[in-house]
Amino acid sequence: MSEIKNDYLWWQTGVVYQIYPRSFQDSNGDGIGDLQGILKRLDYLQWLGVDAVWISPIYPSPMADFGYDISDYIGIHPLFGSLDDFDRLIQEVHARKMKLILDLVPNHTSDQHPWFLESRSSRDNPKRDWYIWKNPRPDGGPPNNWLSVFGGSGWEWDEKTEQYYYHAFLKEQPDLNWRHPEVQQAMLNVMRFWLDRGVDGFRIDVMWHMIKDLQLRDNPVNPDYQNHMATYEQLLPVYSTDQPEVHEIVQKMRKLLDSYSDRMMIGEIYLPIQKLVTYYGIDGKGAHLPFNFQLISLPWEAKVIAAAIDQYEGALPANGWPNWVLGNHDQPRITSRVGIQQARVAAMLLLTLRGTPTIYYGDEIGMRDVPIPFQEVQDPQGLNMPDKNLSRDPARTPMQWDASLQAGFTEGKPWLRLDRAFQRTNVQLQKEDPYSMLLLYKRLIDLRHIEPSLTVGDYTPVCSDNQMLAFTRHAEGHPKFLIILNLSHRPCYFKPSTLTFTGTVVMATSPELEGSVVDENISLSGDEGVIIRITDTGL
Ligand code: NOJ
């Protein structure tokens, strides 16, 4: 371990791995992954080299949105295990020098949460204002035009108390009223509960949704809406999300985290770069890592990606630590977006950029989106907008561990069907294959950890064109690395007119190049990427 890395914190030097717990490993044959299952696979994660594990929600929940509808913030859903299992898990994670990040969903609860049951019981219940209740418009319609992300109006009529409540997601997920001081205190107490149990951080669900316009003004029509888009995108959510007051809430959460040692929070935020970076907070007292989803949202084109990296680097506030993501449980998998060959290049990009990378479970073996027949669709987003191919199920299928029945995921019937190709694409086979995606990921992670320039070094753009992008990473006093990535399927030629250097290819997506000594004229095959250690340089 080099000294320079000691100046950085674990969430800066580490690699995060996201587990979707229903789909990672089942231990009791009910076809749904659980905490004991995760325990069983911790050695795998340690072998892979990841430093922190983020687990999507494991709390008690009616599962209307697969755990993102929480009915008890301080328990564990029996499907996943018990608090004892959780304590054991955290202990075992820590024993392996890894960290555990919990998913926290503070924007909304389940409609079965006792807070909401009380709130909806009468207009004068003390918890009435914990949620967003409003009278109908004079014509009886909803208070404003806000839409639900999952389709339809964002308002649900309550017969009994004759008011509407707001839900940014399902009607089973009523939004909390974060302007209410008791709500703030209640959620900070939830955070305390888990911090005291030893969790190292939180991934905060839909951070940018947490507080709404005080006047609840109508959102404007989106002039760029097209029919294939989700119905939610018909309006621009300028009054229902990203309100200035959200930063005060984030600051309060941060203050609590800072009262413990070495804890952190990641904010889930889908906003353009200039808005995103405001979530680092004034004086860096906001989220440690506002999730940067550009590699998910942008077209996979070298010039576009290169420009976005620089825009992001340029927009980061002083001391704002970057982060990068290729996939998560809400998005099509990288393999299905760019193809299996290009997914190797994407892995190299993710693990050589400056900033904390987050890997979505299964991406390390090149899992792809699995077609789920209509009658098997489970995701409410897919069910509510059936003609738009928006179901998130395809990216949530069971982890493919080996070629045995049900891929080693369960001894029962998996809750979502497995990829038909699991006998060819699985951890066990790929562990033995030096050219596999898994070994590519593992070697990239190892290299990133060993080389201070790749862990914490500066990022400098070198060049980009329609096919390729190139940049260097360098930490003072350590070897410099040049990374060249061909984001196209055709050969490309790196031939910068003003540079001269020699170097050695230390890693390549196609290993034939590894070990070769190169100068500034480098030809790459389609879908090829290389990491070059610079030995002699004008670079
Ligand atoms: C974002 C989560 O990632 C997604 O899975 C969920 O459906 C919504 N938030 C609502 O909680």
Coordinates of C-alpha atoms and ligand atoms in Angstrom, one line a residue:
M1 CA 0.0 0.0 0.0
S2 CA 1.5 3.3 -1.1
E3 CA 1.6 6.2 1.2
I4 CA -0.3 8.5 -1.1
K5 CA -3.4 6.3 -0.7
N6 CA -3.4 6.9 3.1
D7 CA -4.6 10.4 2.4
Y8 CA -7.8 9.1 1.0
L9 CA -10.8 7.4 2.6
W10 CA -12.2 3.9 1.9
W11 CA -15.1 5.2 -0.2
Q12 CA -12.6 7.0 -2.4
T13 CA -10.1 4.3 -3.0
G14 CA -12.6 1.4 -2.9
V15 CA -14.7 -0.4 -5.5
V16 CA -18.4 -0.7 -4.6
Y17 CA -20.5 -3.8 -5.6
Q18 CA -24.3 -3.6 -5.7
I19 CA -26.3 -6.6 -4.6
Y20 CA -29.9 -7.0 -5.5
P21 CA -30.7 -9.3 -2.6
R22 CA -33.7 -11.1 -4.2
S23 CA -31.4 -12.3 -7.0
F24 CA -28.0 -12.9 -5.5
Q25 CA -28.1 -16.2 -3.6
D26 CA -30.9 -18.1 -2.0
S27 CA -30.1 -20.3 1.0
N28 CA -33.5 -21.8 1.9
G29 CA -35.0 -23.0 -1.4
D30 CA -37.8 -20.4 -1.6
G31 CA -36.4 -19.1 -4.8
I32 CA -35.6 -15.7 -3.4
G33 CA -32.1 -14.6 -2.4
D34 CA -31.4 -13.8 1.3
L35 CA -28.8 -12.7 3.8
Q36 CA -27.5 -16.2 4.5
G37 CA -27.0 -16.5 0.8
I38 CA -25.0 -13.3 0.7
L39 CA -22.9 -14.6 3.6
K40 CA -22.2 -17.7 1.6
R41 CA -20.8 -15.6 -1.3
L42 CA -18.7 -13.1 0.7
D43 CA -15.6 -15.1 -0.1
Y44 CA -16.4 -14.7 -3.8
L45 CA -16.7 -10.9 -3.4
Q46 CA -13.4 -10.8 -1.5
W47 CA -11.7 -12.8 -4.2
L48 CA -13.1 -10.4 -6.8
G49 CA -11.5 -7.6 -4.9
V50 CA -14.4 -5.3 -4.1
D51 CA -14.2 -3.1 -1.0
A52 CA -17.8 -2.3 -0.2
V53 CA -21.1 -4.0 -0.7
W54 CA -24.4 -2.0 -1.2
I55 CA -27.5 -4.1 -0.6
S56 CA -30.8 -2.9 -2.1
P57 CA -33.6 -2.8 0.6
I58 CA -34.0 -5.8 2.9
Y59 CA -36.5 -4.2 5.3
P60 CA -40.0 -5.5 6.0
S61 CA -42.1 -4.5 3.0
P62 CA -45.3 -5.6 1.2
M63 CA -43.0 -5.8 -1.9
A64 CA -45.3 -3.7 -4.1
D65 CA -42.0 -2.2 -5.4
F66 CA -39.7 -5.1 -4.3
G67 CA -38.6 -3.5 -1.1
Y68 CA -38.6 0.1 -2.1
D69 CA -41.9 0.3 -0.2
I70 CA -40.8 0.0 3.4
S71 CA -43.2 -0.8 6.2
D72 CA -40.6 -1.0 9.0
Y73 CA -37.3 0.9 8.7
I74 CA -35.6 -0.9 11.6
G75 CA -36.3 -4.6 10.8
I76 CA -35.4 -7.2 8.3
H77 CA -38.0 -8.8 6.0
P78 CA -38.4 -12.5 7.0
L79 CA -37.8 -13.4 3.3
F80 CA -34.3 -12.2 3.7
G81 CA -33.7 -13.4 7.3
S82 CA -33.5 -11.7 10.7
L83 CA -31.7 -9.0 12.5
D84 CA -29.3 -11.7 13.9
D85 CA -28.5 -12.7 10.3
F86 CA -27.9 -9.0 9.6
D87 CA -25.5 -8.6 12.5
R88 CA -23.7 -11.8 11.4
L89 CA -23.4 -10.4 7.9
I90 CA -22.0 -7.1 9.0
Q91 CA -19.5 -8.9 11.2
E92 CA -18.4 -11.2 8.3
V93 CA -18.2 -8.3 5.9
H94 CA -16.0 -6.4 8.3
A95 CA -13.9 -9.5 9.1
R96 CA -13.0 -9.4 5.4
K97 CA -12.0 -5.7 5.5
M98 CA -15.0 -4.8 3.5
K99 CA -17.7 -2.2 4.2
L100 CA -21.5 -2.5 4.1
I101 CA -23.8 0.1 2.6
L102 CA -27.5 0.0 3.2
D103 CA -30.2 1.3 0.9
L104 CA -32.3 3.9 2.7
V105 CA -35.6 5.0 1.2
P106 CA -36.5 8.3 3.0
N107 CA -38.7 9.9 0.3
H108 CA -41.7 7.5 0.8
T109 CA -42.9 4.7 2.9
S110 CA -45.2 1.8 2.2
D111 CA -48.9 2.5 2.5
Q112 CA -48.8 -0.2 5.2
H113 CA -46.2 1.6 7.3
P114 CA -47.8 2.4 10.7
W115 CA -47.0 6.1 10.1
F116 CA -49.2 6.1 7.1
L117 CA -51.9 4.0 8.6
E118 CA -52.2 6.6 11.3
S119 CA -51.9 9.5 8.9
R120 CA -54.7 8.3 6.7
S121 CA -57.0 7.3 9.7
S122 CA -58.4 10.9 10.1
R123 CA -57.7 14.4 9.2
D124 CA -56.8 15.3 12.8
N125 CA -54.5 12.4 13.5
P126 CA -51.1 13.8 14.8
K127 CA -49.3 12.1 11.9
R128 CA -51.7 13.5 9.3
D129 CA -49.0 16.1 8.1
W130 CA -46.3 13.5 8.0
Y131 CA -47.5 12.9 4.4
I132 CA -48.6 15.3 1.7
W133 CA -52.4 15.6 1.9
K134 CA -54.3 18.1 -0.1
N135 CA -57.9 19.0 -0.9
P136 CA -59.2 18.4 -4.5
R137 CA -59.4 21.2 -7.0
P138 CA -62.9 22.8 -7.2
D139 CA -63.9 20.3 -9.9
G140 CA -62.9 17.4 -7.7
G141 CA -59.7 16.6 -9.6
P142 CA -56.2 16.2 -8.1
P143 CA -54.6 19.2 -6.5
N144 CA -52.1 19.6 -9.4
N145 CA -50.9 17.9 -12.6
W146 CA -48.0 16.0 -11.1
L147 CA -47.4 12.5 -12.5
S148 CA -46.2 9.3 -10.9
V149 CA -42.9 7.9 -12.2
F150 CA -44.6 4.6 -12.6
G151 CA -47.5 5.9 -14.7
G152 CA -50.7 7.8 -14.1
S153 CA -51.4 10.7 -11.7
G154 CA -49.2 11.2 -8.7
W155 CA -52.3 11.8 -6.5
E156 CA -54.5 9.2 -4.9
W157 CA -57.9 10.0 -3.6
D158 CA -58.7 8.8 -0.1
E159 CA -62.4 8.1 0.2
K160 CA -62.5 8.1 4.0
T161 CA -60.9 11.4 4.7
E162 CA -61.8 13.0 1.4
Q163 CA -58.4 14.3 0.5
Y164 CA -55.7 13.4 -2.0
Y165 CA -52.2 12.2 -1.0
Y166 CA -49.1 12.5 -3.2
H167 CA -47.0 9.5 -4.3
A168 CA -44.1 10.1 -6.7
F169 CA -44.0 6.3 -7.4
L170 CA -46.8 3.7 -6.7
K171 CA -49.9 4.6 -4.8
E172 CA -48.6 2.1 -2.3
Q173 CA -45.6 4.4 -1.8
P174 CA -46.9 7.6 -0.3
D175 CA -44.4 10.5 -0.1
L176 CA -43.4 11.7 3.3
N177 CA -43.6 15.4 4.1
W178 CA -40.0 16.3 4.7
R179 CA -41.0 19.9 5.7
H180 CA -42.3 18.3 8.9
P181 CA -39.6 18.4 11.7
E182 CA -40.9 15.1 13.2
V183 CA -40.4 13.3 9.9
Q184 CA -36.9 14.6 9.8
Q185 CA -36.2 13.4 13.3
A186 CA -37.8 10.0 12.7
M187 CA -35.7 9.3 9.7
L188 CA -32.5 10.5 11.4
N189 CA -33.3 8.1 14.2
V190 CA -33.6 5.3 11.6
M191 CA -30.1 6.2 10.3
R192 CA -28.8 6.2 13.9
F193 CA -30.3 2.7 14.5
W194 CA -28.2 1.3 11.6
L195 CA -25.1 3.3 12.2
D196 CA -25.1 2.1 15.8
R197 CA -25.3 -1.4 14.4
G198 CA -22.2 -0.8 12.4
V199 CA -23.3 0.0 8.8
D200 CA -20.7 2.0 7.0
G201 CA -23.0 4.1 4.8
F202 CA -26.2 4.6 3.0
R203 CA -27.3 4.8 -0.5
I204 CA -30.2 7.3 -0.3
D205 CA -33.0 6.5 -2.7
V206 CA -34.3 9.3 -5.0
M207 CA -32.5 12.0 -3.0
W208 CA -33.6 14.7 -5.4
H209 CA -37.3 14.0 -4.9
M210 CA -37.2 14.5 -1.1
I211 CA -38.9 17.8 -0.8
K212 CA -41.5 19.5 -3.0
D213 CA -42.5 23.0 -4.1
L214 CA -44.3 24.7 -1.1
Q215 CA -47.1 26.0 -3.4
L216 CA -47.3 22.6 -5.3
R217 CA -47.4 24.5 -8.6
D218 CA -48.2 22.6 -11.8
N219 CA -45.2 21.1 -13.7
P220 CA -44.7 22.5 -17.2
V221 CA -45.2 20.3 -20.3
N222 CA -42.0 18.7 -21.7
P223 CA -41.6 20.1 -25.3
D224 CA -39.3 17.2 -26.2
Y225 CA -41.7 14.3 -25.1
Q226 CA -42.0 11.4 -27.5
N227 CA -44.4 8.5 -27.4
H228 CA -41.9 5.8 -26.6
M229 CA -40.9 7.6 -23.4
A230 CA -42.4 6.8 -20.0
T231 CA -45.6 8.8 -19.4
Y232 CA -44.0 10.6 -16.5
E233 CA -41.7 12.4 -18.9
Q234 CA -44.7 14.2 -20.5
L235 CA -44.0 17.0 -17.9
L236 CA -40.7 18.5 -16.6
P237 CA -40.6 17.8 -12.9
V238 CA -39.3 21.2 -12.0
Y239 CA -41.6 21.7 -9.0
S240 CA -41.9 18.2 -7.8
T241 CA -38.1 17.5 -7.6
D242 CA -34.7 19.1 -7.0
Q243 CA -36.1 21.9 -4.7
P244 CA -33.5 24.2 -3.1
E245 CA -34.6 23.1 0.4
V246 CA -33.5 19.5 -0.3
H247 CA -29.9 20.6 0.5
E248 CA -30.8 21.4 4.0
I249 CA -32.1 17.9 4.5
V250 CA -29.0 16.3 3.0
Q251 CA -26.9 18.5 5.2
K252 CA -28.7 17.2 8.3
M253 CA -28.1 13.6 7.2
R254 CA -24.4 14.5 6.6
K255 CA -24.1 16.1 10.0
L256 CA -25.4 12.9 11.6
L257 CA -23.0 10.7 9.6
D258 CA -20.1 13.0 10.5
S259 CA -20.8 12.4 14.2
Y260 CA -19.7 8.8 13.6
S261 CA -16.3 7.9 12.3
D262 CA -15.7 7.0 8.6
R263 CA -19.3 6.8 7.4
M264 CA -20.6 8.0 4.1
M265 CA -23.7 8.4 1.9
I266 CA -24.3 8.0 -1.8
G267 CA -27.2 9.9 -3.3
E268 CA -29.4 8.5 -6.0
I269 CA -29.8 11.5 -8.3
Y270 CA -30.8 11.6 -12.0
L271 CA -30.0 15.2 -12.9
P272 CA -27.8 16.9 -15.5
I273 CA -24.2 17.4 -14.3
Q274 CA -24.5 21.1 -13.3
K275 CA -27.4 20.2 -11.0
L276 CA -25.9 17.0 -9.8
V277 CA -22.8 18.5 -8.4
T278 CA -24.8 20.9 -6.2
Y279 CA -25.5 17.7 -4.1
Y280 CA -21.9 17.7 -2.8
G281 CA -23.3 20.6 -0.7
I282 CA -21.9 23.9 0.3
D283 CA -18.3 23.4 1.6
G284 CA -18.7 19.7 0.7
K285 CA -21.2 19.1 3.5
G286 CA -23.7 17.3 1.4
A287 CA -23.6 13.8 -0.1
H288 CA -20.2 12.1 -0.3
L289 CA -21.0 10.6 -3.6
P290 CA -24.0 12.0 -5.7
F291 CA -24.3 9.0 -8.1
N292 CA -23.1 10.0 -11.5
F293 CA -25.2 8.1 -14.1
Q294 CA -23.8 9.6 -17.3
L295 CA -22.3 6.3 -18.5
I296 CA -25.9 4.9 -18.3
S297 CA -27.8 7.8 -19.8
L298 CA -25.6 9.0 -22.6
P299 CA -25.3 7.4 -26.1
W300 CA -22.3 5.1 -26.2
E301 CA -20.2 7.3 -28.5
A302 CA -16.6 8.2 -27.9
K303 CA -16.9 11.9 -28.5
V304 CA -20.0 12.2 -26.3
I305 CA -18.5 10.2 -23.5
A306 CA -15.2 12.0 -23.7
A307 CA -17.0 15.4 -23.5
A308 CA -19.1 14.2 -20.6
I309 CA -16.1 13.0 -18.6
D310 CA -14.5 16.4 -19.0
Q311 CA -17.7 18.3 -18.2
Y312 CA -18.0 16.3 -15.0
E313 CA -14.3 16.7 -14.0
G314 CA -14.7 20.4 -14.8
A315 CA -17.9 20.8 -12.8
L316 CA -16.8 19.0 -9.6
P317 CA -16.5 21.3 -6.6
A318 CA -13.2 21.5 -4.8
N319 CA -12.7 18.2 -2.9
G320 CA -15.8 16.7 -4.6
W321 CA -14.8 13.1 -5.2
P322 CA -16.1 11.7 -8.5
N323 CA -17.9 8.4 -9.1
W324 CA -19.0 6.3 -12.0
V325 CA -21.6 3.6 -12.6
L326 CA -22.4 1.3 -15.6
G327 CA -25.6 -0.2 -14.4
N328 CA -28.1 -0.8 -11.6
H329 CA -31.4 -2.6 -10.9
D330 CA -33.4 0.1 -12.6
Q331 CA -31.6 0.2 -16.0
P332 CA -30.9 -2.2 -18.8
R333 CA -27.6 -4.0 -18.3
I334 CA -24.5 -2.7 -20.0
T335 CA -24.1 -5.9 -22.0
S336 CA -27.5 -5.4 -23.4
R337 CA -27.0 -1.7 -24.2
V338 CA -23.6 -1.9 -25.9
G339 CA -23.0 -5.6 -26.7
I340 CA -20.8 -8.2 -25.0
Q341 CA -17.5 -7.1 -26.7
Q342 CA -18.0 -3.5 -26.0
A343 CA -19.0 -4.3 -22.4
R344 CA -15.3 -5.3 -21.9
V345 CA -14.3 -1.8 -23.0
A346 CA -16.9 -0.3 -20.7
A347 CA -15.5 -2.3 -17.8
M348 CA -12.0 -0.9 -18.6
L349 CA -13.4 2.6 -18.7
L350 CA -15.3 2.2 -15.4
L351 CA -12.3 0.9 -13.6
T352 CA -9.7 3.3 -14.9
L353 CA -11.6 6.6 -14.6
R354 CA -10.9 8.8 -11.6
G355 CA -13.5 8.2 -8.9
T356 CA -15.3 5.5 -7.1
P357 CA -16.7 2.8 -9.4
T358 CA -19.9 0.9 -8.6
I359 CA -20.4 -2.6 -10.2
Y360 CA -23.9 -4.0 -10.5
Y361 CA -24.0 -7.7 -9.6
G362 CA -23.6 -10.0 -12.6
D363 CA -22.1 -7.4 -14.8
E364 CA -18.7 -8.9 -13.9
I365 CA -19.7 -12.0 -15.8
G366 CA -21.4 -10.2 -18.6
M367 CA -24.9 -11.1 -17.6
R368 CA -27.4 -9.7 -20.1
D369 CA -31.0 -8.6 -19.9
V370 CA -33.2 -11.7 -19.9
P371 CA -36.5 -11.6 -21.8
I372 CA -39.3 -12.1 -19.3
P373 CA -42.5 -13.3 -21.0
F374 CA -45.5 -11.0 -20.4
Q375 CA -47.3 -13.3 -18.0
E376 CA -44.2 -13.5 -15.8
V377 CA -43.6 -9.8 -15.5
Q378 CA -43.3 -8.7 -11.9
D379 CA -42.0 -5.1 -12.0
P380 CA -44.8 -2.6 -11.5
Q381 CA -43.1 -0.2 -13.9
G382 CA -43.4 -2.9 -16.6
L383 CA -46.9 -3.9 -15.6
N384 CA -48.2 -0.3 -15.6
M385 CA -46.8 0.7 -19.0
P386 CA -47.0 -2.7 -20.8
D387 CA -46.4 -1.3 -24.4
K388 CA -43.2 0.6 -23.6
N389 CA -40.8 -2.2 -22.8
L390 CA -39.9 -0.5 -19.5
S391 CA -40.0 -3.5 -17.2
R392 CA -36.9 -3.7 -15.0
D393 CA -37.2 -7.4 -14.5
P394 CA -34.7 -8.3 -17.3
A395 CA -31.8 -6.7 -15.4
R396 CA -32.8 -8.3 -12.1
T397 CA -32.6 -12.0 -12.9
P398 CA -30.8 -14.5 -10.6
M399 CA -27.0 -14.5 -10.4
Q400 CA -25.4 -17.2 -12.5
W401 CA -23.0 -19.0 -10.3
D402 CA -22.5 -22.4 -12.0
A403 CA -23.9 -24.8 -14.6
S404 CA -26.0 -26.8 -12.1
L405 CA -29.7 -26.8 -12.0
Q406 CA -30.9 -23.1 -11.4
A407 CA -27.3 -21.9 -11.8
G408 CA -26.5 -22.5 -8.2
F409 CA -28.8 -19.7 -7.2
T410 CA -31.5 -21.7 -5.5
E411 CA -32.7 -25.2 -4.9
G412 CA -36.2 -24.1 -5.5
K413 CA -37.9 -22.2 -8.3
P414 CA -36.3 -18.8 -8.9
W415 CA -38.6 -15.8 -8.4
L416 CA -37.6 -14.6 -11.9
R417 CA -36.4 -16.9 -14.6
L418 CA -32.7 -17.4 -15.3
D419 CA -30.9 -16.6 -18.5
R420 CA -31.2 -19.6 -20.8
A421 CA -27.4 -19.3 -21.4
F422 CA -26.4 -19.7 -17.7
Q423 CA -24.6 -23.0 -18.4
R424 CA -22.2 -21.0 -20.7
T425 CA -22.1 -17.8 -18.7
N426 CA -21.4 -18.3 -15.0
V427 CA -18.9 -17.6 -12.3
Q428 CA -17.5 -21.1 -12.0
L429 CA -16.7 -21.4 -15.7
Q430 CA -15.3 -17.9 -16.0
K431 CA -13.0 -18.3 -13.0
E432 CA -11.2 -20.9 -15.0
D433 CA -11.0 -18.9 -18.2
P434 CA -8.3 -16.3 -18.3
Y435 CA -10.0 -14.5 -21.2
S436 CA -13.4 -14.3 -19.4
M437 CA -15.2 -11.1 -18.4
L438 CA -14.9 -12.2 -14.8
L439 CA -11.1 -12.4 -15.0
L440 CA -11.0 -9.1 -16.9
Y441 CA -13.0 -7.4 -14.0
K442 CA -10.8 -9.1 -11.4
R443 CA -7.6 -8.0 -13.0
L444 CA -8.8 -4.5 -13.6
I445 CA -9.8 -4.2 -9.9
D446 CA -6.5 -5.6 -8.8
L447 CA -4.5 -3.3 -11.0
R448 CA -6.6 -0.3 -9.8
H449 CA -5.8 -1.2 -6.3
I450 CA -2.1 -1.8 -6.8
E451 CA -1.3 1.3 -8.8
P452 CA -1.8 4.6 -7.0
S453 CA -2.1 6.4 -10.3
L454 CA -5.2 4.4 -11.1
T455 CA -6.6 4.6 -7.6
V456 CA -6.3 8.2 -6.8
G457 CA -4.2 9.8 -9.6
D458 CA -5.2 12.9 -11.7
Y459 CA -7.2 12.4 -14.8
T460 CA -6.0 14.2 -18.0
P461 CA -7.8 13.9 -21.4
V462 CA -5.4 13.1 -24.3
C463 CA -7.7 13.0 -27.3
S464 CA -11.0 11.6 -28.6
D465 CA -12.6 11.2 -32.0
N466 CA -15.6 9.4 -33.4
Q467 CA -14.3 6.0 -32.4
M468 CA -11.9 6.3 -29.6
L469 CA -11.1 8.2 -26.4
A470 CA -7.8 8.4 -24.5
F471 CA -6.7 9.8 -21.2
T472 CA -3.9 9.5 -18.6
R473 CA -4.0 8.9 -14.9
H474 CA -1.1 10.0 -12.8
A475 CA -0.2 10.3 -9.1
E476 CA 3.0 12.2 -8.3
G477 CA 6.0 9.9 -7.9
H478 CA 4.3 6.9 -9.5
P479 CA 4.2 5.5 -13.0
K480 CA 1.8 7.2 -15.3
F481 CA -0.9 5.3 -17.3
L482 CA -2.4 6.0 -20.7
I483 CA -5.8 4.4 -21.3
I484 CA -7.0 4.1 -24.9
L485 CA -10.5 2.8 -25.6
N486 CA -12.0 1.9 -28.9
L487 CA -15.8 2.5 -28.4
S488 CA -16.5 1.3 -31.9
H489 CA -16.5 -2.1 -33.6
R490 CA -14.0 -1.0 -36.3
P491 CA -10.2 -0.8 -36.0
C492 CA -8.9 2.6 -35.0
Y493 CA -5.6 4.3 -34.9
F494 CA -4.1 6.3 -32.1
K495 CA -1.6 8.6 -33.7
P496 CA -1.5 11.9 -31.8
S497 CA 0.6 14.4 -33.9
T498 CA 2.3 16.1 -30.9
L499 CA 3.1 13.3 -28.6
T500 CA 6.1 10.9 -28.3
F501 CA 6.5 8.2 -25.7
T502 CA 7.2 4.6 -25.1
G503 CA 5.3 2.3 -22.8
T504 CA 4.2 -1.2 -22.0
V505 CA 0.7 -2.6 -22.4
V506 CA -0.1 -3.9 -18.9
M507 CA -3.7 -4.8 -19.6
A508 CA -5.8 -5.2 -22.7
T509 CA -9.4 -6.3 -23.4
S510 CA -7.8 -8.8 -25.8
P511 CA -4.8 -10.2 -23.9
E512 CA -2.6 -10.8 -27.0
L513 CA -1.4 -7.2 -26.7
E514 CA -0.4 -7.5 -23.1
G515 CA 3.3 -7.2 -22.4
S516 CA 4.1 -5.5 -25.7
V517 CA 6.2 -2.4 -25.9
V518 CA 4.5 0.4 -27.8
D519 CA 5.2 3.9 -28.9
E520 CA 2.8 6.7 -29.8
N521 CA 1.4 4.9 -32.9
I522 CA -1.0 2.3 -31.7
S523 CA -3.6 0.4 -33.8
L524 CA -6.5 -1.1 -32.0
S525 CA -9.0 -3.7 -33.2
G526 CA -12.7 -3.0 -32.9
D527 CA -13.9 -3.2 -29.3
E528 CA -10.4 -3.1 -27.9
G529 CA -9.0 -1.2 -25.0
V530 CA -5.5 -1.0 -23.5
I531 CA -3.9 0.3 -20.4
I532 CA -0.3 1.4 -21.0
R533 CA 2.3 2.0 -18.4
I534 CA 4.4 4.9 -19.7
T535 CA 8.1 4.4 -19.4
D536 CA 9.6 7.2 -21.4
T537 CA 7.6 10.2 -22.0
G538 CA 6.8 13.5 -23.7
L539 CA 3.3 12.8 -22.5
Ligands
NOJ1 C1 -35.3 4.3 -7.0 C2 -35.0 2.8 -6.9 O1 -33.8 2.5 -7.4 C3 -36.1 2.1 -7.7 O2 -35.9 0.7 -7.8 C4 -37.4 2.3 -7.0 O3 -38.5 1.8 -7.8 C5 -37.7 3.8 -6.9 N1 -36.5 4.5 -6.4 C6 -38.8 4.1 -5.9 O4 -38.3 3.8 -4.6

